[in-house]
Every structure is written in C-alpha cells, then in structure tokens.
PDB file of C-alpha atoms in Angstrom:
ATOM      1  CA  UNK A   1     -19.313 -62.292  98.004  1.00  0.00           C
ATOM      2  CA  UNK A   2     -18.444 -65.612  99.793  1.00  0.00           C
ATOM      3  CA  UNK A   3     -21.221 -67.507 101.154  1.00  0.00           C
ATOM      4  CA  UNK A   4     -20.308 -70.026 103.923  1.00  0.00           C
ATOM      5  CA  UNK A   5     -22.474 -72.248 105.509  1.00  0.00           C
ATOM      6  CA  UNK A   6     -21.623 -74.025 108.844  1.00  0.00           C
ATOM      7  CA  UNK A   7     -23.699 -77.156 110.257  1.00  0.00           C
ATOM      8  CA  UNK A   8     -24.236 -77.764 113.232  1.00  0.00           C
ATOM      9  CA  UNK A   9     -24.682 -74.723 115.421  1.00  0.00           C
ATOM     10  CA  UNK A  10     -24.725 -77.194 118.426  1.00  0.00           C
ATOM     11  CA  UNK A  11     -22.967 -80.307 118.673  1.00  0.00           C
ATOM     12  CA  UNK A  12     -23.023 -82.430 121.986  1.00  0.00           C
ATOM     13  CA  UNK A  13     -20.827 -85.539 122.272  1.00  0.00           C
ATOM     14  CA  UNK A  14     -19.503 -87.728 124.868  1.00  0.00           C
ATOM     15  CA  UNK A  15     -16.106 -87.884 125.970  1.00  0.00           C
ATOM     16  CA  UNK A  16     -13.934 -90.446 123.940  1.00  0.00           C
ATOM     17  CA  UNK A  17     -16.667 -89.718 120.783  1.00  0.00           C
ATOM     18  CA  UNK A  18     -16.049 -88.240 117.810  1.00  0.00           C
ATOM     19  CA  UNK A  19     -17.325 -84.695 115.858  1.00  0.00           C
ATOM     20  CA  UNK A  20     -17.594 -83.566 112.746  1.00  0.00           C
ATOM     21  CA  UNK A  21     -18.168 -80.258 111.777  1.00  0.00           C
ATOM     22  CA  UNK A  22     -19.539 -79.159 108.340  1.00  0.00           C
ATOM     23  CA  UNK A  23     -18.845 -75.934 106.131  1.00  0.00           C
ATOM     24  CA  UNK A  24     -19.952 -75.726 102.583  1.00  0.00           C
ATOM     25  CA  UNK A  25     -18.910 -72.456 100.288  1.00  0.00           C
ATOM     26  CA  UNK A  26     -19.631 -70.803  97.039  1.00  0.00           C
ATOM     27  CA  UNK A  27     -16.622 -69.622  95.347  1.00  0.00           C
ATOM     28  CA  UNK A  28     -14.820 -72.107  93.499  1.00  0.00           C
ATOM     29  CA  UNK A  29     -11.546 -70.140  93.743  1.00  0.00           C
ATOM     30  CA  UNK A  30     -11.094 -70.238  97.119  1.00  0.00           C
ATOM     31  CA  UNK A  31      -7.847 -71.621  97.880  1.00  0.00           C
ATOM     32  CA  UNK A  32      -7.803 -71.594 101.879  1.00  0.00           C
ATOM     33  CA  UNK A  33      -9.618 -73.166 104.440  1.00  0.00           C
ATOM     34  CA  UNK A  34      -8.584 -72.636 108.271  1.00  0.00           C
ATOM     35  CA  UNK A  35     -10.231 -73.586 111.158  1.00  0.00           C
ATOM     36  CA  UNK A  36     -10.448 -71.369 114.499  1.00  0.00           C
ATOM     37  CA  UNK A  37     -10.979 -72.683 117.896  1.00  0.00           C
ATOM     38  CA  UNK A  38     -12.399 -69.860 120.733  1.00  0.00           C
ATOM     39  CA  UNK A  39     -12.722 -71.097 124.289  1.00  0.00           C
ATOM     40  CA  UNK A  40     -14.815 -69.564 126.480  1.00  0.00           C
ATOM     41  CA  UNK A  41     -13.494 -65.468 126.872  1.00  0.00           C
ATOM     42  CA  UNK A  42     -10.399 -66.112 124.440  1.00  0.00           C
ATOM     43  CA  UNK A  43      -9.485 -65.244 121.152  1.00  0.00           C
ATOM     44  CA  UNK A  44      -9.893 -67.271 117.992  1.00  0.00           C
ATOM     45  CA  UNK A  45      -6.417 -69.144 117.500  1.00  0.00           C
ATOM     46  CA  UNK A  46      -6.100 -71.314 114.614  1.00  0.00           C
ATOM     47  CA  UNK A  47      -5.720 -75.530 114.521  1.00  0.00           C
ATOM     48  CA  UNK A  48      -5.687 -76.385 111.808  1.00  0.00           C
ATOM     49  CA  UNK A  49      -5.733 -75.112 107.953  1.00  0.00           C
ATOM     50  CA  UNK A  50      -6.076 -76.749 104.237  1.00  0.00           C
ATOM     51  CA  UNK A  51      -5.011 -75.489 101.254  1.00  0.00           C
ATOM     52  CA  UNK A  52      -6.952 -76.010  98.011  1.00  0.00           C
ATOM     53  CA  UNK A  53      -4.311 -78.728  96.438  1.00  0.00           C
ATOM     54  CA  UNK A  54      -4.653 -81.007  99.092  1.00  0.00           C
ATOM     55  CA  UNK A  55      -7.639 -83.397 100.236  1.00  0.00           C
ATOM     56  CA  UNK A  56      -6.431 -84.611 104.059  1.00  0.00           C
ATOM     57  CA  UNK A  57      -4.302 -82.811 106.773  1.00  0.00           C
ATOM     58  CA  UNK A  58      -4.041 -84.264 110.176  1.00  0.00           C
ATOM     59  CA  UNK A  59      -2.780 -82.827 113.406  1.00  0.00           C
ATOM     60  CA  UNK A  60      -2.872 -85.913 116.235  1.00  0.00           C
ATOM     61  CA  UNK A  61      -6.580 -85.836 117.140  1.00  0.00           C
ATOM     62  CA  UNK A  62      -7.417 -83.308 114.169  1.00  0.00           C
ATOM     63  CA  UNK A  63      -8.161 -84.064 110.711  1.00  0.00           C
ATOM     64  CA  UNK A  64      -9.238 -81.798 107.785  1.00  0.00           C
ATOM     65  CA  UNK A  65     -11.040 -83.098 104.685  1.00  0.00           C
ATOM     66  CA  UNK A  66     -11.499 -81.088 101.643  1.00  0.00           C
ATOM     67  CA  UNK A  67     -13.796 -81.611  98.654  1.00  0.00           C
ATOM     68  CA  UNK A  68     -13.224 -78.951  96.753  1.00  0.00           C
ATOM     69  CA  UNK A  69     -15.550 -80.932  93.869  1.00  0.00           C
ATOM     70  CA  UNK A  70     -18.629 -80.332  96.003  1.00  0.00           C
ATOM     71  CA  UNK A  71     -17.340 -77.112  97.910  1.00  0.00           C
ATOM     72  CA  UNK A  72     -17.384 -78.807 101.367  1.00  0.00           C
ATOM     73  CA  UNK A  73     -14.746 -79.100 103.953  1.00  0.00           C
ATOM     74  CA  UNK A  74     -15.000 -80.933 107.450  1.00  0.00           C
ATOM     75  CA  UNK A  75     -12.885 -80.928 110.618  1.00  0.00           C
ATOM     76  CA  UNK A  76     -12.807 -84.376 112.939  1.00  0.00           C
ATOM     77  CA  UNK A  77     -12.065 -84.557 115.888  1.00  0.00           C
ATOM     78  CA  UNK A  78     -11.640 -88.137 117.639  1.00  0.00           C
ATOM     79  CA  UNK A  79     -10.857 -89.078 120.848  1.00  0.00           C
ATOM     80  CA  UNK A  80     -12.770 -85.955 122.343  1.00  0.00           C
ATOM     81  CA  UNK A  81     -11.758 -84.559 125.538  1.00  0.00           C
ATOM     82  CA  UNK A  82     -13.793 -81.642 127.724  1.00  0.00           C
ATOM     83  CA  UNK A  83     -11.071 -79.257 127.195  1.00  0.00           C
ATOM     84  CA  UNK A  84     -12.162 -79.363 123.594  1.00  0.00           C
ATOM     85  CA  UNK A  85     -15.733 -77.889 124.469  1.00  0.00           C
ATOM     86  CA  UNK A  86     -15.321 -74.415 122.680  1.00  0.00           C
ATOM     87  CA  UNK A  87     -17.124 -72.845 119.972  1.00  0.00           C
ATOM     88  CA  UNK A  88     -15.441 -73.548 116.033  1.00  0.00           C
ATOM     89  CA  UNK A  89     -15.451 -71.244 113.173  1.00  0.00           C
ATOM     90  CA  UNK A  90     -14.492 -72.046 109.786  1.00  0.00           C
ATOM     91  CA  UNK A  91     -13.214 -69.682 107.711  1.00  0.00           C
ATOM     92  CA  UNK A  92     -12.818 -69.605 103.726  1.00  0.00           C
ATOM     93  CA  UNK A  93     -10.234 -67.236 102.043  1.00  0.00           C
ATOM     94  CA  UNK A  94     -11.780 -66.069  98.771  1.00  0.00           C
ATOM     95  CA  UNK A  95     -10.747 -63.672  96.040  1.00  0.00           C
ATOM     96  CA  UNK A  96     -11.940 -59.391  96.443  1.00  0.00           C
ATOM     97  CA  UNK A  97     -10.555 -57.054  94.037  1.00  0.00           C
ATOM     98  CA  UNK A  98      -7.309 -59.285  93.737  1.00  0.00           C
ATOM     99  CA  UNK A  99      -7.036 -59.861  97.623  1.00  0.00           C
ATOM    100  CA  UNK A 100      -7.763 -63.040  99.884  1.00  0.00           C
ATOM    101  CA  UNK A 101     -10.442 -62.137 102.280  1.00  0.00           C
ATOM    102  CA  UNK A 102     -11.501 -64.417 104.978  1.00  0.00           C
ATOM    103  CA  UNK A 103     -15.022 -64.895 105.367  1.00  0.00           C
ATOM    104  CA  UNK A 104     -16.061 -67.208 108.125  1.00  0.00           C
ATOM    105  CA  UNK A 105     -18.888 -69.609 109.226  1.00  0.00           C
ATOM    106  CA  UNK A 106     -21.965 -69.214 112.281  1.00  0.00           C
ATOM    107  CA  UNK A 107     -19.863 -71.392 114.634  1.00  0.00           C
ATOM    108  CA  UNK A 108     -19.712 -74.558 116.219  1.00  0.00           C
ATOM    109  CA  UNK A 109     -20.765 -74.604 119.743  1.00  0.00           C
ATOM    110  CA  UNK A 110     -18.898 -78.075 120.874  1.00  0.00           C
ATOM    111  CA  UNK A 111     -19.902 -79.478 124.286  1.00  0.00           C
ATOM    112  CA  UNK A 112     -18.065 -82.762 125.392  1.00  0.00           C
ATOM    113  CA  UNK A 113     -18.970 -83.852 128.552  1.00  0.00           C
ATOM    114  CA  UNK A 114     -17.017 -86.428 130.411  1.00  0.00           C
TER     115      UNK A 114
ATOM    116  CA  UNK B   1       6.683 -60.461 123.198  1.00  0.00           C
ATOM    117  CA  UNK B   2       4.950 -59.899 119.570  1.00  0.00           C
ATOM    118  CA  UNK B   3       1.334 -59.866 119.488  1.00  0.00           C
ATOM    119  CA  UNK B   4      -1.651 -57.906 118.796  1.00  0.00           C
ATOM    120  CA  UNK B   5      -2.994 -56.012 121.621  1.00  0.00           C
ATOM    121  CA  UNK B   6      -6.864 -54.165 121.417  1.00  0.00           C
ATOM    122  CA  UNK B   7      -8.756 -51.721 124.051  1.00  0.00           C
ATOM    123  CA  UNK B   8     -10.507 -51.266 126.323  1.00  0.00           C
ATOM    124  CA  UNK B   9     -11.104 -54.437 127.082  1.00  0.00           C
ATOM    125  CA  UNK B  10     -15.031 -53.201 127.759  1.00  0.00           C
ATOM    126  CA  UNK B  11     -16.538 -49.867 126.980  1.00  0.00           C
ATOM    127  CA  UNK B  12     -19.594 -48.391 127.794  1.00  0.00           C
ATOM    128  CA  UNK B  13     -21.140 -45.569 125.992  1.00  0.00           C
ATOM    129  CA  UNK B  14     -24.272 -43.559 125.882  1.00  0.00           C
ATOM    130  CA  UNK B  15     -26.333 -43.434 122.398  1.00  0.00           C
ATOM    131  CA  UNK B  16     -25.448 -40.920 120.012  1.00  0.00           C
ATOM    132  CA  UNK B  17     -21.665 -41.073 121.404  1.00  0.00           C
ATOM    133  CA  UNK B  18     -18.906 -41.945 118.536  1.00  0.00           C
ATOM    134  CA  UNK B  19     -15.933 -44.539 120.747  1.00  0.00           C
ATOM    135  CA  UNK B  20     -12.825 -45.825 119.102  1.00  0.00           C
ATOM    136  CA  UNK B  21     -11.366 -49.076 119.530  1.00  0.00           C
ATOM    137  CA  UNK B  22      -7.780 -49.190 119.337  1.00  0.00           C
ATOM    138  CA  UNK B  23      -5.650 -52.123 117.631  1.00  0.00           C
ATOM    139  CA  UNK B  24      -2.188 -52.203 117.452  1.00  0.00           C
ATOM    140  CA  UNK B  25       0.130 -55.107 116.383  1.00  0.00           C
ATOM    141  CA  UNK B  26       4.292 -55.505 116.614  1.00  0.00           C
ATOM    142  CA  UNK B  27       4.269 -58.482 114.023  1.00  0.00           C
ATOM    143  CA  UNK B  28       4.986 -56.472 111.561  1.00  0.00           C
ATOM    144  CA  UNK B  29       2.088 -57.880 109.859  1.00  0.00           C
ATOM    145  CA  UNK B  30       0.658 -55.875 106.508  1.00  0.00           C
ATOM    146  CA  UNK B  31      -3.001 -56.790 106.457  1.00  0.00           C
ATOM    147  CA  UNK B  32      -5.475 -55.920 109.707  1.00  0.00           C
ATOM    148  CA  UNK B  33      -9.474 -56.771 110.160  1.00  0.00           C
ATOM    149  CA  UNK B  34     -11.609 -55.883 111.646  1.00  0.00           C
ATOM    150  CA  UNK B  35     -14.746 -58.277 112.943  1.00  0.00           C
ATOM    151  CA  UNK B  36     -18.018 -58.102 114.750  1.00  0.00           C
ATOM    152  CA  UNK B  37     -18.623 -61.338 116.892  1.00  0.00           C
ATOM    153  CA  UNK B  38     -23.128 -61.689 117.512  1.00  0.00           C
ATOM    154  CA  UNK B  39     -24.222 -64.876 119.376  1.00  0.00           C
ATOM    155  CA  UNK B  40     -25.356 -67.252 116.440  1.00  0.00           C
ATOM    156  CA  UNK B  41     -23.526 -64.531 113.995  1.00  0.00           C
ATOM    157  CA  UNK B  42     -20.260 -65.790 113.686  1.00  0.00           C
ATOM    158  CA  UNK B  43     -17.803 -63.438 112.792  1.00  0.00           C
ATOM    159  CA  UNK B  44     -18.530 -60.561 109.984  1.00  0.00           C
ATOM    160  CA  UNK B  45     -16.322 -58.570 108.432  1.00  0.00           C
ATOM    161  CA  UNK B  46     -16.422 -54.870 109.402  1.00  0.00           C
ATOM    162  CA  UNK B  47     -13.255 -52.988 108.057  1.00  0.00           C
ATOM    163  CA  UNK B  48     -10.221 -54.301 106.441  1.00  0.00           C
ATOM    164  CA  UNK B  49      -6.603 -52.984 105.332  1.00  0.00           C
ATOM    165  CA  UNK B  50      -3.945 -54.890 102.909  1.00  0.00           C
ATOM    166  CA  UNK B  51      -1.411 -51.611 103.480  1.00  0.00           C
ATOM    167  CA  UNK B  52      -0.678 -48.705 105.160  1.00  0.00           C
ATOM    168  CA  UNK B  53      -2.886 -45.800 103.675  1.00  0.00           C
ATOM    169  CA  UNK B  54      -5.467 -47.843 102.300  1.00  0.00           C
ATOM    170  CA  UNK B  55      -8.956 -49.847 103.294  1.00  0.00           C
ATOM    171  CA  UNK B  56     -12.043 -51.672 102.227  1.00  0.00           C
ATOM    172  CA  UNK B  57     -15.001 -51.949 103.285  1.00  0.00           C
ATOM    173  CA  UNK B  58     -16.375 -55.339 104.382  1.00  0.00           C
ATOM    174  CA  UNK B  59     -19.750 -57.002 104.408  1.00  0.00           C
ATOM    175  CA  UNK B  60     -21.169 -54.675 107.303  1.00  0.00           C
ATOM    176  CA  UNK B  61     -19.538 -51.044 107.252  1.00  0.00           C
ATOM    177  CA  UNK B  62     -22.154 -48.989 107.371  1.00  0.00           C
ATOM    178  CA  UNK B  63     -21.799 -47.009 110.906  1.00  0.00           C
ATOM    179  CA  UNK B  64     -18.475 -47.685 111.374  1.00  0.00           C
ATOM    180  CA  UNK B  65     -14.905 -46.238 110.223  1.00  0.00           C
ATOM    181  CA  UNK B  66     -11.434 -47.051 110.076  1.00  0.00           C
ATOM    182  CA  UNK B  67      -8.022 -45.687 109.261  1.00  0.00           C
ATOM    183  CA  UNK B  68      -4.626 -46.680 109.056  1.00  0.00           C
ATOM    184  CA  UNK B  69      -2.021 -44.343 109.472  1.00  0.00           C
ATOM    185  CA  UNK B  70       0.798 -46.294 110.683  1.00  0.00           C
ATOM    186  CA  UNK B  71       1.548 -50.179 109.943  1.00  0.00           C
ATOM    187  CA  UNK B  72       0.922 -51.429 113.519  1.00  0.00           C
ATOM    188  CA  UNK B  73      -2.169 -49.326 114.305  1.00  0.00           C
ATOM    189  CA  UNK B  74      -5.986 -50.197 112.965  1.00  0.00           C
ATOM    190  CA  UNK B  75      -8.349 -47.981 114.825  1.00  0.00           C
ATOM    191  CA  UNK B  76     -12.340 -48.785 114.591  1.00  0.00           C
ATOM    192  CA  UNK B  77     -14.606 -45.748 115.806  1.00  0.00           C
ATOM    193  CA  UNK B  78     -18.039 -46.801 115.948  1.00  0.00           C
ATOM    194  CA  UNK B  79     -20.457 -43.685 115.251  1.00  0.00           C
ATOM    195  CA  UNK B  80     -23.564 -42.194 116.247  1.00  0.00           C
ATOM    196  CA  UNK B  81     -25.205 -43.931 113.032  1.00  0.00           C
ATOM    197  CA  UNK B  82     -24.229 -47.524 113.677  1.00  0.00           C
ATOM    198  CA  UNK B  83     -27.828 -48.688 114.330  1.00  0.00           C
ATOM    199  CA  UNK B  84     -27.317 -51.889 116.893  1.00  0.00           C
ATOM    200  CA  UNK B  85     -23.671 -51.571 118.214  1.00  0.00           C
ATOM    201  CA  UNK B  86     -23.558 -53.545 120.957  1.00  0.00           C
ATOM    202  CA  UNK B  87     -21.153 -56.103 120.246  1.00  0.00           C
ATOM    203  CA  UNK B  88     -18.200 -58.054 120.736  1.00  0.00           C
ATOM    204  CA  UNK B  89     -15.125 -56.335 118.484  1.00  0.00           C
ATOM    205  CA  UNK B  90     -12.371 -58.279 117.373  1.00  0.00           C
ATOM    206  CA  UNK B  91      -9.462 -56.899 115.137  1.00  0.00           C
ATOM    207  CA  UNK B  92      -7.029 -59.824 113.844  1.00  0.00           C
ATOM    208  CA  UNK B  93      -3.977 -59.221 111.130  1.00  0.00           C
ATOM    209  CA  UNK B  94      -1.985 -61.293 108.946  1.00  0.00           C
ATOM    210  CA  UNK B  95       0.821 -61.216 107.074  1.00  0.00           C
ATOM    211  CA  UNK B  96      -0.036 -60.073 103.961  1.00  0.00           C
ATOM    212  CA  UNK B  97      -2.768 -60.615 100.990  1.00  0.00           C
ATOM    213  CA  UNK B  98      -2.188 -64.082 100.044  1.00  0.00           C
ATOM    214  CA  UNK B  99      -4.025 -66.674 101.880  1.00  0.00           C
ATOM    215  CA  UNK B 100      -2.332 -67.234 105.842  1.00  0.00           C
ATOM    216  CA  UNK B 101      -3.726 -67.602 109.256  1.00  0.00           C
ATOM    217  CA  UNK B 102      -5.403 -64.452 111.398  1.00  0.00           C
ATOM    218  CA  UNK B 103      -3.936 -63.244 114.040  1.00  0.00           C
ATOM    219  CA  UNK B 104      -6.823 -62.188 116.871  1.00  0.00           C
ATOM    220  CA  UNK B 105      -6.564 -59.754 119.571  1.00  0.00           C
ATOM    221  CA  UNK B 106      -8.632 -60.397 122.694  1.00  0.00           C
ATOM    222  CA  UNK B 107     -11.139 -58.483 121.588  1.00  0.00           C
ATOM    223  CA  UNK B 108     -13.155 -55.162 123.134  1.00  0.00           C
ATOM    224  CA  UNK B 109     -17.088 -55.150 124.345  1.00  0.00           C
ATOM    225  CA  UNK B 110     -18.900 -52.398 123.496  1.00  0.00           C
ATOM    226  CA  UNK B 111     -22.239 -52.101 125.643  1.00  0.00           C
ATOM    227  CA  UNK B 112     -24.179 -48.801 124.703  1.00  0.00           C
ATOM    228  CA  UNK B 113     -26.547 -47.625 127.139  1.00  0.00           C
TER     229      UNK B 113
END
C-alpha cells in the first residue's frame, strides 16, 4: 500500500512567519494530493488540494507545491495568524483494486503564537 | 442542510461489549470511510465502501466490521476482539471512486472501561 511520510510532527512559528509542511509518498500513480486542516474538537475540512498535472496552486495565504519527480508535496503558509494553530494532515489518493483510496500523513501540529 | 452526521458523540463501553457507531450522510455521496484518529497516528483507514452492497477492508480491520445496506448509512461496530479500541472514530464520504475531497463527520469517542 501507500506509504506517506509527514515532517514535522511539531511546528512552532511566530505570528506574521511562515510554515512549511512536508509529505513524501511511494506510489508513483497517485494522482491527488489534498490537504486537511482540524482545529481543536472539529472535523478535518479540506484547504486546499493538487492534482498530479499541476506543480503550484495557491489559495490567498495557501500555496501547494508538487514534485511529483521526487514524490514530495508541501503546503505554505505565509503571513501566519493564531487562528491557523491546528493540526494538518496530508492525504495522498492512490490506486486499490481500481479505486482511489486516501491514505493520509501523522499530522502537523501548527502552533502560531502572536 | 446536507451533511454527514455520526453518533454518539462519546460512548463508553465495558470490555468484551461489541458498540456500533452510526454514520449517515444526505449528500448523496457513493463512497464512505471509515478512520481511526491516535495522537501521533494520524488517520488510518479502518473500513471503506465505493457502493451500496459492497466493502473493503483497509489498513487496520481486524476487530472491526462494517456494512452498507442503504446509500446514506455506514455503520462501524467495534467487537469484543478489537484489541486497543479506545479511539477517536471518524467516518468521512465522497463522491465517488475517482480522486475528490472527504467529507468528515464530527467524529464519535469510544472510551472502553
């Protein structure tokens, strides 16, 4: 199956800094790369997403990168804000018996503190 | 107001009891999951269904089971054999097999005792 990696498990920044979080996968054919935000008690809800045929995607404050090359995708997030302190997942959609099956990361624990 | 609703909310059970978790969703939606949420585990695939009448396991079944009788309905029991199953459940669906964003419910916490 899909192996997904996540770095870092903890990431504290300052408000008005920037993060990056990391995710690195194993199956080439993976075509679909979301990324879940979970605040405190709530449900994941998606920001942002990339499919395989594109490299950038930006959302105001939100950027994906792809590098589909080295099997690595990052989210950044400028401008940081304390309401963005939540935990991050990345997720990877990869192929099962001729189905897409998300398979997602540890988690990003992100702490901004103002 | 279309979403995907789970409970309880929390549970409590003694060991050796089987609970179900209900999850139902008025999206319409053709795929449901379920996931196990661990501090430091991220989320794992439990349980998952592309159509009605039909499931797969995921990468940690064992203990648990599923079925899915209806469209809107994805019910997880959690049985007497599920070794550690104190957790935080989460069922999520989609709109089909190709490649989309998850839909989450709240989620349900099961504390055994």
């Amino acid at each position: 199956g899909e192996n997904v990696e996540q770095h870092p498990s903890t990431l504290s920044v300052q408000e008005g800094d920037s993060a990056v979080i990391k995710c690195t996968y194993s199956d080439s054919a993976s075509n679909y790369f979301p990324w879940y935000k979970q605040e405190l008690g709530k449900r994941p809800q998606l920001i942002i997403d990339i499919r395989s045929n594109v490299g950038e995607k930006k959302d105001q404050r939100i950027a994906v990168t792809l590098n589909k090359t080295a099997k690595h995708f990052s989210l950044h997030i400028t401008e940081t804000q304390p309401e963005d302190s939540a935990v991050y997942f990345c997720a990877v959609h990869s192929t099962s018996g001729g189905s897409y099956i998300p398979t997602f990361g540890r988690g990003t624990s992100l702490i901004v503190h103002p | 107001d279309g979403g995907i609703t789970q409970s309880p909310k929390y549970l409590f059970r003694k060991e050796g009891q089987n609970v179900t978790l209900s999850c139902e969703q008025n999206l319409n939606h053709d795929a449901m999951y379920w996931y196990r949420q661990d501090p430091g585990q991220g989320l794992r695939l439990i349980y998952y269904s592309q159509i009605v009448n039909d499931f797969q396991k995921g990468d940690i079944a064992e203990g648990y089971s599923v079925s899915r009788e209806k469209k809107e309905s994805f019910p997880l029991t959690v049985t007497s054999a599920q070794k550690n199953p104190t957790a935080f459940y989460l069922c999520a669906s989609s709109p089909g097999s190709y490649t989309g964003e998850l839909f989450f419910g709240e989620g349900s916490r099961l504390t055994v005792l």
